[in-house]
Short mmCIF file of C-alpha atoms in Angstrom, two decimals:
data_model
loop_
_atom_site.label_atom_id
_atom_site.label_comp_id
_atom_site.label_asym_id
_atom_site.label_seq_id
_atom_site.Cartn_x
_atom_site.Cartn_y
_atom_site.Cartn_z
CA UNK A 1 0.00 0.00 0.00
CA UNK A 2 2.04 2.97 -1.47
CA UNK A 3 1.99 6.05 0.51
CA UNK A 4 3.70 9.47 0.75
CA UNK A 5 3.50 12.57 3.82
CA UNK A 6 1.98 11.02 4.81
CA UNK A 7 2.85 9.72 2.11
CA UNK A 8 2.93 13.13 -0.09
CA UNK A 9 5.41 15.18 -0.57
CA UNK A 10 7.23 18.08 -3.42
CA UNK A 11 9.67 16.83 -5.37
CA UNK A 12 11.19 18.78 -8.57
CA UNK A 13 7.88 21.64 -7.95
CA UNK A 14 4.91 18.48 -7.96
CA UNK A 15 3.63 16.14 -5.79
CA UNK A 16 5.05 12.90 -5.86
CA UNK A 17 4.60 9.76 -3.79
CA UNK A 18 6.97 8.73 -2.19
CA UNK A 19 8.10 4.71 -2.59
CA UNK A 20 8.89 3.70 0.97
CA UNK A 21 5.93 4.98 2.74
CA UNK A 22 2.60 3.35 1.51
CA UNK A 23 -1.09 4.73 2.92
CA UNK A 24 -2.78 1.95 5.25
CA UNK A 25 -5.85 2.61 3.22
CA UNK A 26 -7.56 3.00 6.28
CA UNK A 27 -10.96 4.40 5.13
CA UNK A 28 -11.89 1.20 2.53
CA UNK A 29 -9.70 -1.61 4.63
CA UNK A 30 -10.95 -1.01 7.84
CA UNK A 31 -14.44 -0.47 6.79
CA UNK A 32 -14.28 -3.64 5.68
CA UNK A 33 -13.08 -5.44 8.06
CA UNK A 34 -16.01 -3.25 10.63
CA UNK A 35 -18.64 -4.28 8.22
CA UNK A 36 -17.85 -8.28 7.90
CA UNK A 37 -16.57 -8.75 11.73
CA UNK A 38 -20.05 -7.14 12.21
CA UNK A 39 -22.04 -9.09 10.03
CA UNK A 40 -19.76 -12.14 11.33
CA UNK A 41 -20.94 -11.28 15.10
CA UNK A 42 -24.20 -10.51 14.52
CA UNK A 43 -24.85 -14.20 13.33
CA UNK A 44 -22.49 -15.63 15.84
CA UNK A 45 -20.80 -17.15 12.98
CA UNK A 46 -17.24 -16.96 11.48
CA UNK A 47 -16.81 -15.18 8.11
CA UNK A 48 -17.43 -17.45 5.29
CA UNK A 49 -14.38 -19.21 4.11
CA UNK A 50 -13.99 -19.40 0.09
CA UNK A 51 -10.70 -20.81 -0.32
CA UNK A 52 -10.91 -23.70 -2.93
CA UNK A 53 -9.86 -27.17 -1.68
CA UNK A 54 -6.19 -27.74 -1.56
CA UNK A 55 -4.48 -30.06 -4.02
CA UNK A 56 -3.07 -33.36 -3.25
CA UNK A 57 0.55 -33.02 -2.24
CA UNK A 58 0.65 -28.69 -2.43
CA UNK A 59 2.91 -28.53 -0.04
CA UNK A 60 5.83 -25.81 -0.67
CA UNK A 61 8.88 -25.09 2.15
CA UNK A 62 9.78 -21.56 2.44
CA UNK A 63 13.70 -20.89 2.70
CA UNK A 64 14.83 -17.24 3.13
CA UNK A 65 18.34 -16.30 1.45
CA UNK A 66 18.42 -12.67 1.81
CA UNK A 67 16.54 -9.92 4.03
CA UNK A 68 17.79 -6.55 5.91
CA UNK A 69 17.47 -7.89 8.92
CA UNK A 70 18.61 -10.86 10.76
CA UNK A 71 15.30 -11.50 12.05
CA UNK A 72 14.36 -13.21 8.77
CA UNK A 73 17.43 -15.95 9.26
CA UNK A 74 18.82 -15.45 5.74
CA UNK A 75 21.92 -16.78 4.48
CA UNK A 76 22.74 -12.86 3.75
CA UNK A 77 21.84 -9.78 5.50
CA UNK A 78 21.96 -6.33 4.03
CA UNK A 79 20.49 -3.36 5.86
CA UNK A 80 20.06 -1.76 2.23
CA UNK A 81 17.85 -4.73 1.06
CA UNK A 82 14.65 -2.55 2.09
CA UNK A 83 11.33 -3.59 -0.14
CA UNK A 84 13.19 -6.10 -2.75
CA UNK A 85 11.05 -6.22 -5.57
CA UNK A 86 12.61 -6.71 -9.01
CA UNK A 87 14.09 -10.04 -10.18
CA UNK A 88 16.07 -11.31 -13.19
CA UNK A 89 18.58 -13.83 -14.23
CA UNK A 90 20.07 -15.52 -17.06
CA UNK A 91 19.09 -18.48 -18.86
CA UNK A 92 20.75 -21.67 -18.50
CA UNK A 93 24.40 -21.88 -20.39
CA UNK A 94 24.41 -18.14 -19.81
CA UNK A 95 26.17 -17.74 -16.63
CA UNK A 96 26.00 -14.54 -14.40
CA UNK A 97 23.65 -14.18 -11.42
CA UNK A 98 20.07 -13.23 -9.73
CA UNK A 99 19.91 -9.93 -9.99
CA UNK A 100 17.71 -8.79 -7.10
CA UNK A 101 16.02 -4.93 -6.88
CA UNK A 102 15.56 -3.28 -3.75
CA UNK A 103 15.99 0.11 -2.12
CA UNK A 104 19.03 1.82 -4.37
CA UNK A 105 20.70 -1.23 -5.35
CA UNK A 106 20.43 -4.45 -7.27
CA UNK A 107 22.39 -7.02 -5.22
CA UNK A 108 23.85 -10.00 -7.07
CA UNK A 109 24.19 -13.78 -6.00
CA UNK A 110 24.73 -17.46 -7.73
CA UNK A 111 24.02 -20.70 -6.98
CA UNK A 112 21.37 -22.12 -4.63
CA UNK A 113 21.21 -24.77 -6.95
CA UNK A 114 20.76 -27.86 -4.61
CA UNK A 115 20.84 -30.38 -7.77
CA UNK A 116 24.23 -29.15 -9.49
CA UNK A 117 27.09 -31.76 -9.60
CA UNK A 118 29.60 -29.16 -8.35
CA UNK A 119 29.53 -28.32 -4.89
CA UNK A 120 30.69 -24.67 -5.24
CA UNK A 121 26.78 -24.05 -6.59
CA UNK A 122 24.53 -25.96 -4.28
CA UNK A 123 24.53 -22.97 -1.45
CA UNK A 124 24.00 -19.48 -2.40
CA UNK A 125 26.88 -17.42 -2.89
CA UNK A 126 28.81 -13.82 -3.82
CA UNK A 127 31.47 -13.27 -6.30
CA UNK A 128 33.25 -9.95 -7.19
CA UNK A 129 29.76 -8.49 -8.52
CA UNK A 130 27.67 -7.91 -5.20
CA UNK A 131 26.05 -4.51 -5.69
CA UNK A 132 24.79 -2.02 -8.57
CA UNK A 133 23.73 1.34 -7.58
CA UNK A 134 20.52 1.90 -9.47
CA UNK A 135 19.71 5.31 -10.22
CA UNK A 136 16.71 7.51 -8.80
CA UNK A 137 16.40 4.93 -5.76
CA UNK A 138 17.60 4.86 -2.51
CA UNK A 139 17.24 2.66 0.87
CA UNK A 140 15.53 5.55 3.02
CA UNK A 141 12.67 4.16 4.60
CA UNK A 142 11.40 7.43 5.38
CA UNK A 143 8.75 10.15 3.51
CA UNK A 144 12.28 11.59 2.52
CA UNK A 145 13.42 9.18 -0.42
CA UNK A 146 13.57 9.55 -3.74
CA UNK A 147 12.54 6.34 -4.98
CA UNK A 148 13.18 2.76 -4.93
CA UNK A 149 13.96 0.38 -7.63
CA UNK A 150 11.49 -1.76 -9.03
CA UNK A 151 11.18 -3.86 -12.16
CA UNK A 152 14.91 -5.15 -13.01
CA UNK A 153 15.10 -7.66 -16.28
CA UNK A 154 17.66 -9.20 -18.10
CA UNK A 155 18.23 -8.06 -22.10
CA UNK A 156 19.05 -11.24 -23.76
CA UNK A 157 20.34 -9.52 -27.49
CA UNK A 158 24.37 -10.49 -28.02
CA UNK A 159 26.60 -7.76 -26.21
CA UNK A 160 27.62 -6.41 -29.28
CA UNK A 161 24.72 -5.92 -31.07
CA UNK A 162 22.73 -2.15 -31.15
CA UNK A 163 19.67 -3.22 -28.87
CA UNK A 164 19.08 -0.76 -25.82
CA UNK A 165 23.25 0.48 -25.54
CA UNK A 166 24.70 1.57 -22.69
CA UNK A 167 27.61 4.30 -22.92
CA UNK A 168 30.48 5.51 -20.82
CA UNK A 169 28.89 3.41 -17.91
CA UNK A 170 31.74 3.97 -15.29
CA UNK A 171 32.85 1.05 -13.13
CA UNK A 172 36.27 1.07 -11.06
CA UNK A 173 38.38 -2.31 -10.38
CA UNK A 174 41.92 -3.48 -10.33
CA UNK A 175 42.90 0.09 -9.53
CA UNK A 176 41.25 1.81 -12.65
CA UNK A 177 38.60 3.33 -13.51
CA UNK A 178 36.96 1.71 -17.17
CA UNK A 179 33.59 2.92 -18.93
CA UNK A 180 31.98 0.56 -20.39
CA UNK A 181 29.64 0.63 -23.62
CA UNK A 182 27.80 -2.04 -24.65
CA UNK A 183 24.08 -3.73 -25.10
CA UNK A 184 22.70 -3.71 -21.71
CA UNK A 185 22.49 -6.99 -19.67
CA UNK A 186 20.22 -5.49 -17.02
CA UNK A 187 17.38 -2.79 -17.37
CA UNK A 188 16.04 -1.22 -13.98
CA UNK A 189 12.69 0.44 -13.51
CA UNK A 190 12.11 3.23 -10.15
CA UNK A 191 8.90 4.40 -8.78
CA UNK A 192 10.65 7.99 -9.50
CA UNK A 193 10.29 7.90 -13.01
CA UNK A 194 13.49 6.32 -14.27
CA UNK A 195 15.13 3.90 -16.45
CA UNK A 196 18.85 2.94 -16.09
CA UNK A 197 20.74 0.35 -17.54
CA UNK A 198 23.99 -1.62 -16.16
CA UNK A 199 26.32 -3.05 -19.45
CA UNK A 200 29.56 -5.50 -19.08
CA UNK A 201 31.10 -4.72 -22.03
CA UNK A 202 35.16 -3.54 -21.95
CA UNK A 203 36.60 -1.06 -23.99
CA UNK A 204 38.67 -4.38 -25.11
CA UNK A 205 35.98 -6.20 -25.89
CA UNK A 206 36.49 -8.40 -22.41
CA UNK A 207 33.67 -9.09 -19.89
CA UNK A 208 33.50 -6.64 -16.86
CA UNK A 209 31.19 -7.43 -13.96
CA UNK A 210 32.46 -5.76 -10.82
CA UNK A 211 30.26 -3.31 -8.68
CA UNK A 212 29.25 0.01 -9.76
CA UNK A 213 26.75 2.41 -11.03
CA UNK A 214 23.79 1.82 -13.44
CA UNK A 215 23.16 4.52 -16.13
CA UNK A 216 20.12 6.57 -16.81
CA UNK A 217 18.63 5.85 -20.18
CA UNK A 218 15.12 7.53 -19.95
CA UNK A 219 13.66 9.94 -17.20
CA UNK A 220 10.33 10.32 -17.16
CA UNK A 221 9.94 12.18 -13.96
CA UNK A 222 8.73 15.47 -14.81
CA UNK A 223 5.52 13.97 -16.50
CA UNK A 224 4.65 12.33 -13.84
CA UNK A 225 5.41 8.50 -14.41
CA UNK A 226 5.85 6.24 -12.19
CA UNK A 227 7.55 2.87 -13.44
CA UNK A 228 6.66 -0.30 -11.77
CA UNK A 229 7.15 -3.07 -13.89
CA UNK A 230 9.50 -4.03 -16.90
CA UNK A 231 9.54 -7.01 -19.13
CA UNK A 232 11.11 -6.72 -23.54
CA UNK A 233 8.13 -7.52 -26.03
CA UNK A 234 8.77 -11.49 -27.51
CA UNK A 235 10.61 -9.79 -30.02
CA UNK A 236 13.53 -8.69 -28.24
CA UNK A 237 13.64 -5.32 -29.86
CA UNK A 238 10.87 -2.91 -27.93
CA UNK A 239 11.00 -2.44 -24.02
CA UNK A 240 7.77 -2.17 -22.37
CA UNK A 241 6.98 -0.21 -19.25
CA UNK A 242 4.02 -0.78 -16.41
CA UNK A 243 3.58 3.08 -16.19
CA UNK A 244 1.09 3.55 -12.89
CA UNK A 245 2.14 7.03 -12.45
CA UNK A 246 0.00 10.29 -13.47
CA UNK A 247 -1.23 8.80 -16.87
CA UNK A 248 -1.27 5.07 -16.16
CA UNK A 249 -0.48 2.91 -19.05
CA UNK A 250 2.00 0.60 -20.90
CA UNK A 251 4.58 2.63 -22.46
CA UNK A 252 6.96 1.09 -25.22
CA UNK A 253 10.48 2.56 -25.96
CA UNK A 254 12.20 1.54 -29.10
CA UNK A 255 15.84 0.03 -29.14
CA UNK A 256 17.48 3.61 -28.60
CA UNK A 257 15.59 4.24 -25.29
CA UNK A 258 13.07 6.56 -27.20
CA UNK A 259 9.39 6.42 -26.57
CA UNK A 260 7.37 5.09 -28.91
CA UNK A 261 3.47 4.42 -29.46
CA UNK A 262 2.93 1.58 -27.52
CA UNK A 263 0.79 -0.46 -30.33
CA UNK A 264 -1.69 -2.59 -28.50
CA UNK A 265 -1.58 -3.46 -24.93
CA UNK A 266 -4.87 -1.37 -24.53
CA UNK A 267 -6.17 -1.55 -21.17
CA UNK A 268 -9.39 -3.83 -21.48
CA UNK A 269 -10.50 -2.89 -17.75
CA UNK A 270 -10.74 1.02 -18.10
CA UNK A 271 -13.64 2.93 -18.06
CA UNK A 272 -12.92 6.53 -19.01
CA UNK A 273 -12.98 8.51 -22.23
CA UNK A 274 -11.64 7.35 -25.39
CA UNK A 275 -7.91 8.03 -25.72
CA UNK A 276 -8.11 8.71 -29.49
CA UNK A 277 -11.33 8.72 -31.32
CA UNK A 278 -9.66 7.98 -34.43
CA UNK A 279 -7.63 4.92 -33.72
CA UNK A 280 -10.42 2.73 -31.00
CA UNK A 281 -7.72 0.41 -30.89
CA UNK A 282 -5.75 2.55 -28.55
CA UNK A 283 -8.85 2.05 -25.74
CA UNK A 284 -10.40 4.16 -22.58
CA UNK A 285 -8.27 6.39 -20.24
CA UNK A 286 -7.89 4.83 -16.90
CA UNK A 287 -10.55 6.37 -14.05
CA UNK A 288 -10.34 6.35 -10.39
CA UNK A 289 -11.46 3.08 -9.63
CA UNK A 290 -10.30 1.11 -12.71
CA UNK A 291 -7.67 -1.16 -12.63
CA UNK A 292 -4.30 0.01 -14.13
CA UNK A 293 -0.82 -1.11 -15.39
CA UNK A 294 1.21 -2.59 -12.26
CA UNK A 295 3.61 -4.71 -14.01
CA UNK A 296 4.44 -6.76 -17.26
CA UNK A 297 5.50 -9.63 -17.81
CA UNK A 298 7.07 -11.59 -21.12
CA UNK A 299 7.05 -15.33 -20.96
CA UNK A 300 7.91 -17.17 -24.33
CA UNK A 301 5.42 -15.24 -27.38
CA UNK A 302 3.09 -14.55 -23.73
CA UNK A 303 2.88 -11.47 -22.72
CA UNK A 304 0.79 -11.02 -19.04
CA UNK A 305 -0.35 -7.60 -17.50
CA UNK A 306 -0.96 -7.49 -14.09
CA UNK A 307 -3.60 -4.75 -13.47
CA UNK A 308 -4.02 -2.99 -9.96
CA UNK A 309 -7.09 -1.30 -8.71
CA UNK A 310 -6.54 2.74 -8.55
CA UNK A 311 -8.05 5.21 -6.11
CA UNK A 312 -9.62 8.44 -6.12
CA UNK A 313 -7.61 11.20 -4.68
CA UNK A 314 -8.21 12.49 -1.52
CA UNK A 315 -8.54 15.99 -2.94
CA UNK A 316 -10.09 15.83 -6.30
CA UNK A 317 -11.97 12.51 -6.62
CA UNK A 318 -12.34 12.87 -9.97
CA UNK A 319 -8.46 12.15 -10.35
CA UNK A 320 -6.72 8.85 -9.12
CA UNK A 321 -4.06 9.09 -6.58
CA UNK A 322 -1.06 9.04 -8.44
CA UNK A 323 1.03 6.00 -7.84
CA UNK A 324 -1.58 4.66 -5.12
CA UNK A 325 -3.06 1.07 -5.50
CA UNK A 326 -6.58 0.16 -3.76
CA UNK A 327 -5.57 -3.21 -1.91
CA UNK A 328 -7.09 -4.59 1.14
CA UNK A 329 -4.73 -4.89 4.51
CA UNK A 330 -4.18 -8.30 6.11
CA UNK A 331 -6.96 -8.35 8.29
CA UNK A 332 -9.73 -7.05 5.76
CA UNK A 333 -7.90 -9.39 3.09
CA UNK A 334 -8.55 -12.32 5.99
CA UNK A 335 -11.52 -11.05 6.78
CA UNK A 336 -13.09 -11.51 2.65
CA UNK A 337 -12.76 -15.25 2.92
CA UNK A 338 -10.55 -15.16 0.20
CA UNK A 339 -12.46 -13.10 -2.16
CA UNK A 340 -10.57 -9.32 -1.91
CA UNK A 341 -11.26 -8.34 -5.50
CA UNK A 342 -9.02 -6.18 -6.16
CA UNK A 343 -7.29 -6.64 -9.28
CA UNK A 344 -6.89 -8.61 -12.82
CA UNK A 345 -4.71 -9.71 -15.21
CA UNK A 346 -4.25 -9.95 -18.68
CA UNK A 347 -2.59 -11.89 -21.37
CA UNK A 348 -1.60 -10.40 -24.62
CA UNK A 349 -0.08 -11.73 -27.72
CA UNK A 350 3.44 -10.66 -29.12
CA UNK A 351 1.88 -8.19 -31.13
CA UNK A 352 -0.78 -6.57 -27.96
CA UNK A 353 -3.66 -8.12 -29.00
CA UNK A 354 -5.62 -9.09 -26.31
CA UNK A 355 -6.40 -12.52 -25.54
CA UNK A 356 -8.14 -12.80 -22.89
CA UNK A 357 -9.22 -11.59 -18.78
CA UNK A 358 -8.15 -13.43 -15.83
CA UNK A 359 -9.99 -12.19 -12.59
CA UNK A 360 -9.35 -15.00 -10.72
CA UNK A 361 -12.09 -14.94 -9.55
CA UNK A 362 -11.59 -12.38 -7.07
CA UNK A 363 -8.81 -13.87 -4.83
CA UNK A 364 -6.43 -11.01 -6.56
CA UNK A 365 -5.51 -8.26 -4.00
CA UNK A 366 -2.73 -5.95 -6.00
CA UNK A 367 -1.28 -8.76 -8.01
CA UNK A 368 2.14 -8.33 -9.32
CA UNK A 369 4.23 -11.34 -10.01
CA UNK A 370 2.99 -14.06 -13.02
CA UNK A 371 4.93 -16.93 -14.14
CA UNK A 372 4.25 -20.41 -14.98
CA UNK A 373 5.13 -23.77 -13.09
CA UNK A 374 7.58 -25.73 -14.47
CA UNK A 375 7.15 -29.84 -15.07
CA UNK A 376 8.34 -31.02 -11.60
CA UNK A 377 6.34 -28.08 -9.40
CA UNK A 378 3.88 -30.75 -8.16
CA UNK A 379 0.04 -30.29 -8.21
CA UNK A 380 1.01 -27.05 -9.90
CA UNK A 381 2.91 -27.53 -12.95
CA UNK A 382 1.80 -25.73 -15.43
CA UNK A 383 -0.14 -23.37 -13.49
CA UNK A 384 -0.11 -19.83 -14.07
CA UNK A 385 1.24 -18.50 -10.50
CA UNK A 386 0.08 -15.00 -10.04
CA UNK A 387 1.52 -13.14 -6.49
CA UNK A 388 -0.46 -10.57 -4.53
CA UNK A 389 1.23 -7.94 -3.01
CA UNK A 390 -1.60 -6.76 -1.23
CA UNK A 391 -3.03 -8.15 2.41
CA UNK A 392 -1.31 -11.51 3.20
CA UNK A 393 1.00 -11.93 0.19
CA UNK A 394 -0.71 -15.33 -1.51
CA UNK A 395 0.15 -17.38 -4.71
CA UNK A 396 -3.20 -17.76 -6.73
CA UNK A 397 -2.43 -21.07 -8.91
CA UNK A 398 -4.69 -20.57 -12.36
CA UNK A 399 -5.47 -23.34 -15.21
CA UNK A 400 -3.92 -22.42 -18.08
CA UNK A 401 -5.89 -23.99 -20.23
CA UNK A 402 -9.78 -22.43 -18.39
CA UNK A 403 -8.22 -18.70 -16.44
CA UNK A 404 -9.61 -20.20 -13.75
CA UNK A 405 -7.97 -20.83 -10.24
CA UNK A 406 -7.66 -24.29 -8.69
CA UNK A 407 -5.62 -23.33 -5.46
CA UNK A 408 -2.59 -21.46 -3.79
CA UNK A 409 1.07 -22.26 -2.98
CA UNK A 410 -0.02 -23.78 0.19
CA UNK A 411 3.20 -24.77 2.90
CA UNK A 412 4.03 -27.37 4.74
CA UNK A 413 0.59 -27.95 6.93
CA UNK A 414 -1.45 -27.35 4.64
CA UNK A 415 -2.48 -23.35 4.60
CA UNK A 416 -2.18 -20.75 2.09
CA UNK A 417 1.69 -19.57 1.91
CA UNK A 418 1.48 -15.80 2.88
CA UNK A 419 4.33 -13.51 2.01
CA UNK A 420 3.12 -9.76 2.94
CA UNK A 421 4.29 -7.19 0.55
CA UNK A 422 4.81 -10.48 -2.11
CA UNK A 423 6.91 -8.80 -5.49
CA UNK A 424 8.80 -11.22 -7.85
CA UNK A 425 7.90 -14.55 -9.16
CA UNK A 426 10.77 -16.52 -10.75
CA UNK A 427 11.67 -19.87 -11.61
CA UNK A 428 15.46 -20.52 -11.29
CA UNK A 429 17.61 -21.68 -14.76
CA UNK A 430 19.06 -25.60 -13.09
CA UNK A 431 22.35 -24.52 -14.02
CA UNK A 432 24.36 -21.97 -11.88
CA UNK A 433 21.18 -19.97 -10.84
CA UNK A 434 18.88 -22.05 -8.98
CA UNK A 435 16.93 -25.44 -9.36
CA UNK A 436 14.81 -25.28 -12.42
CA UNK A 437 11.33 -26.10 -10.13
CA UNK A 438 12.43 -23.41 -7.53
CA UNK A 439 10.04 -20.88 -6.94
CA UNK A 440 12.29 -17.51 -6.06
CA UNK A 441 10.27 -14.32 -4.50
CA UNK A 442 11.28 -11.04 -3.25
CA UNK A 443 9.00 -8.91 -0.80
CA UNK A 444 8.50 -5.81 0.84
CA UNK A 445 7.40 -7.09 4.33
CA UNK A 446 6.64 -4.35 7.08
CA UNK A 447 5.01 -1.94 4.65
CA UNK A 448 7.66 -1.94 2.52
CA UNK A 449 10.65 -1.34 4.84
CA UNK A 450 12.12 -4.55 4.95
CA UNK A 451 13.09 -6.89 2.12
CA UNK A 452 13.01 -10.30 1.35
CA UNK A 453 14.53 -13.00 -1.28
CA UNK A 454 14.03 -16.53 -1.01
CA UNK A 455 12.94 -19.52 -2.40
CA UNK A 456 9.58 -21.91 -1.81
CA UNK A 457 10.06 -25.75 -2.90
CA UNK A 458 7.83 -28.98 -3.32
CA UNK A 459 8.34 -30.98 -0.17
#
């Protein structure tokens, strides 16, 4: 639940929300909760529960590997790791490392791959390349930040070709300082409006991956956007932004880092007025209330939108409150039996053409993450997994083949996994980054202030 002064504040002469501090959303949650624990006592009866019956054999162990505080009993602690969101890594054969977003950085690890043959990559572990500074993102924790870094994807296009460049990216080792130009291996999104990009090609031609700065490639801070989500279009060649900022939408940039017109990806859930009465293709304007652009995700010629619902502003409820999603708190999200409602997602072709809804059939509170199980996940290979953010962080497991859900990630005895402030959904590569039916997550636990990585596996 994003907030600002509380949760507001000026930044560059407008009001701009600040990431760290989200709004309770006191007014809708807790009227909720008043409304069905009334209802509840009044009949002497507990709130209907509407969770679907659990699978045979869904039973996932949680395993935390990195946090900001020891409390979590990770493998790593960094006090920087606040609200880990993004994820990436490389596909198998391709080396390199998860690439984890959260607060300023993107910290780097390899391994946790408990199948591999060589013992150097069954635990997780650091090399030289621990730490990226990402651009228009810090780790403050208080109404005072700039930002924090969200989406972070990997750019699969050879190093050498021209798709999304990097140049003069500094980066000191060895006693020298290098800049690097090259196609980007990393792209990171931040809630303040930028886009950076982190390259490892050396002015020789050689492979440099040692600590250091991300460069900007876009800012779109002074219109307003907010940029929550990344993922490349099936095509390799167009990079496509969640935009839930002043205008929410999908924004494309071609291969140079220039906007573009997005081409499809219309938002099939907004209500408002026509964006351009002379192309209908480009759909309705998002208004307070409708669901909106949270993130984006590519898998294979699949392209899913995860859509979260807006809110009015406080001020002017004819405007939504820019960069504020309506989800329901843990005890109102208890409270619905299952059933918050709040949010959908979509699948797209490779081209934006819509193919169809997924509402899941209201068990989505903020969803973010969206991938799909693996052979070897269980009951719930080849499920689409879809995360919620909002309330108490569950996995909603959906049928490929009907949109429907059959279940969530449930743990060891049985219940619903919850992971509060739930990001990231990622299957590792089996090679040097993670067992292939591996679930990794990252999370902004504590309203955002801590982070979390880890991984949730079939037991």
């Amino acid at each position: 639940m994003r907030s600002g002064l509380e949760g507001r504040r000026k930044l560059n002469g407008r009001l701009y929300s600040a990431a760290p501090v989200r709004k309770n959303l006191l007014r809708i949650s807790a009227l909720g909760v008043a409304l069905l624990v009334a209802a509840a006592c009044s009949k002497s009866e507990p709130v209907a529960d509407n969770y679907p019956q659990a699978l045979d054999g869904n039973h996932y162990a949680q395993t935390n590997l990195a946090a900001d505080k020891d409390s979590y009993k990770a493998q790593f602690t960094y006090p920087d790791m606040v609200n880990a969101w993004g994820l990436a890594d490389r596909p198998k054969g391709a080396g390199g490392h998860f690439w984890v977003g959260g607060g300023g950085f993107s910290f780097q690890f390899v391994g946790d791959v408990t199948k591999s043959a060589d013992p150097k990559f069954q635990k997780l572990f650091q090399d030289p390349l621990k730490l990226v500074n990402v651009p228009g993102a810090d780790s403050d924790s208080s109404d005072k930040s700039i930002g924090k870094t969200t989406g972070v994807i990997f750019n699969p296009a050879p190093i050498t070709s021209d798709l999304f460049v990097v140049k003069d990216q500094p980066v000191t080792y060895d006693g020298k300082t290098e800049k690097l130009t090259g196609s980007s291996r990393f792209i990171f999104a931040t809630d303040s409006g930028k886009i950076s990009a982190w390259t490892e090609q050396g002015t020789g031609g050689q492979i440099v991956r040692h600590d250091g700065p991300a460069n900007v490639v876009f800012d779109g801070s002074e219109k307003g956007m907010q940029f929550f989500g990344l993922a490349l279009t099936p095509s390799g060649d167009k990079l496509l932004a969640a935009d839930f900022g002043a205008n929410p939408q999908i924004r494309a940039f071609d291969k140079n880092w220039q906007p573009i017109p997005t081409g499809g990806f219309a938002n099939p859930f907004a209500t408002g007025d026509t964006i351009d009465a002379t192309d209908p293709a480009k759909g309705k304007a998002v208004k307070p209330g409708d669901p909106a652009p949270w993130n984006v995700t590519t898998i294979g010629k699949r392209v899913f939108i995860s859509y979260a619902t807006t809110k009015p502003d406080e001020q002017d409820a004819t405007k939504i409150d820019v960069g504020e999603e309506d989800s329901l708190d843990k005890a109102a999200d208890k409270a619905s039996g299952g059933k918050p409602g709040k949010g959908k997602v979509a699948e797209f072709d490779a081209t934006g053409k819509l193919v169809r809804t997924i509402d899941g059939d209201d068990r989505f509170n903020a969803p973010w993450g969206v991938t799909i199980a693996p052979e070897g996940f269980g009951p719930l290979s080849g499920k689409i997994l879809v995360g919620n953010f909002g309330g108490l962080g569950h996995i909603v497991a959906i049928d490929d083949a009907t949109g429907k859900p059959v279940d969530y990630l449930r743990n060891t005895t049985g219940k619903p996994i919850e992971i509060p402030g739930l990001w990231a959904l990622m299957f590792g590569n089996g090679e040097s980054l993670g067992d292939s039916d591996a679930l990794y997550f990252t999370a902004g636990p504590e309203d955002e202030k801590d982070g979390l990585f880890g991984s949730l596996r079939l037991q």
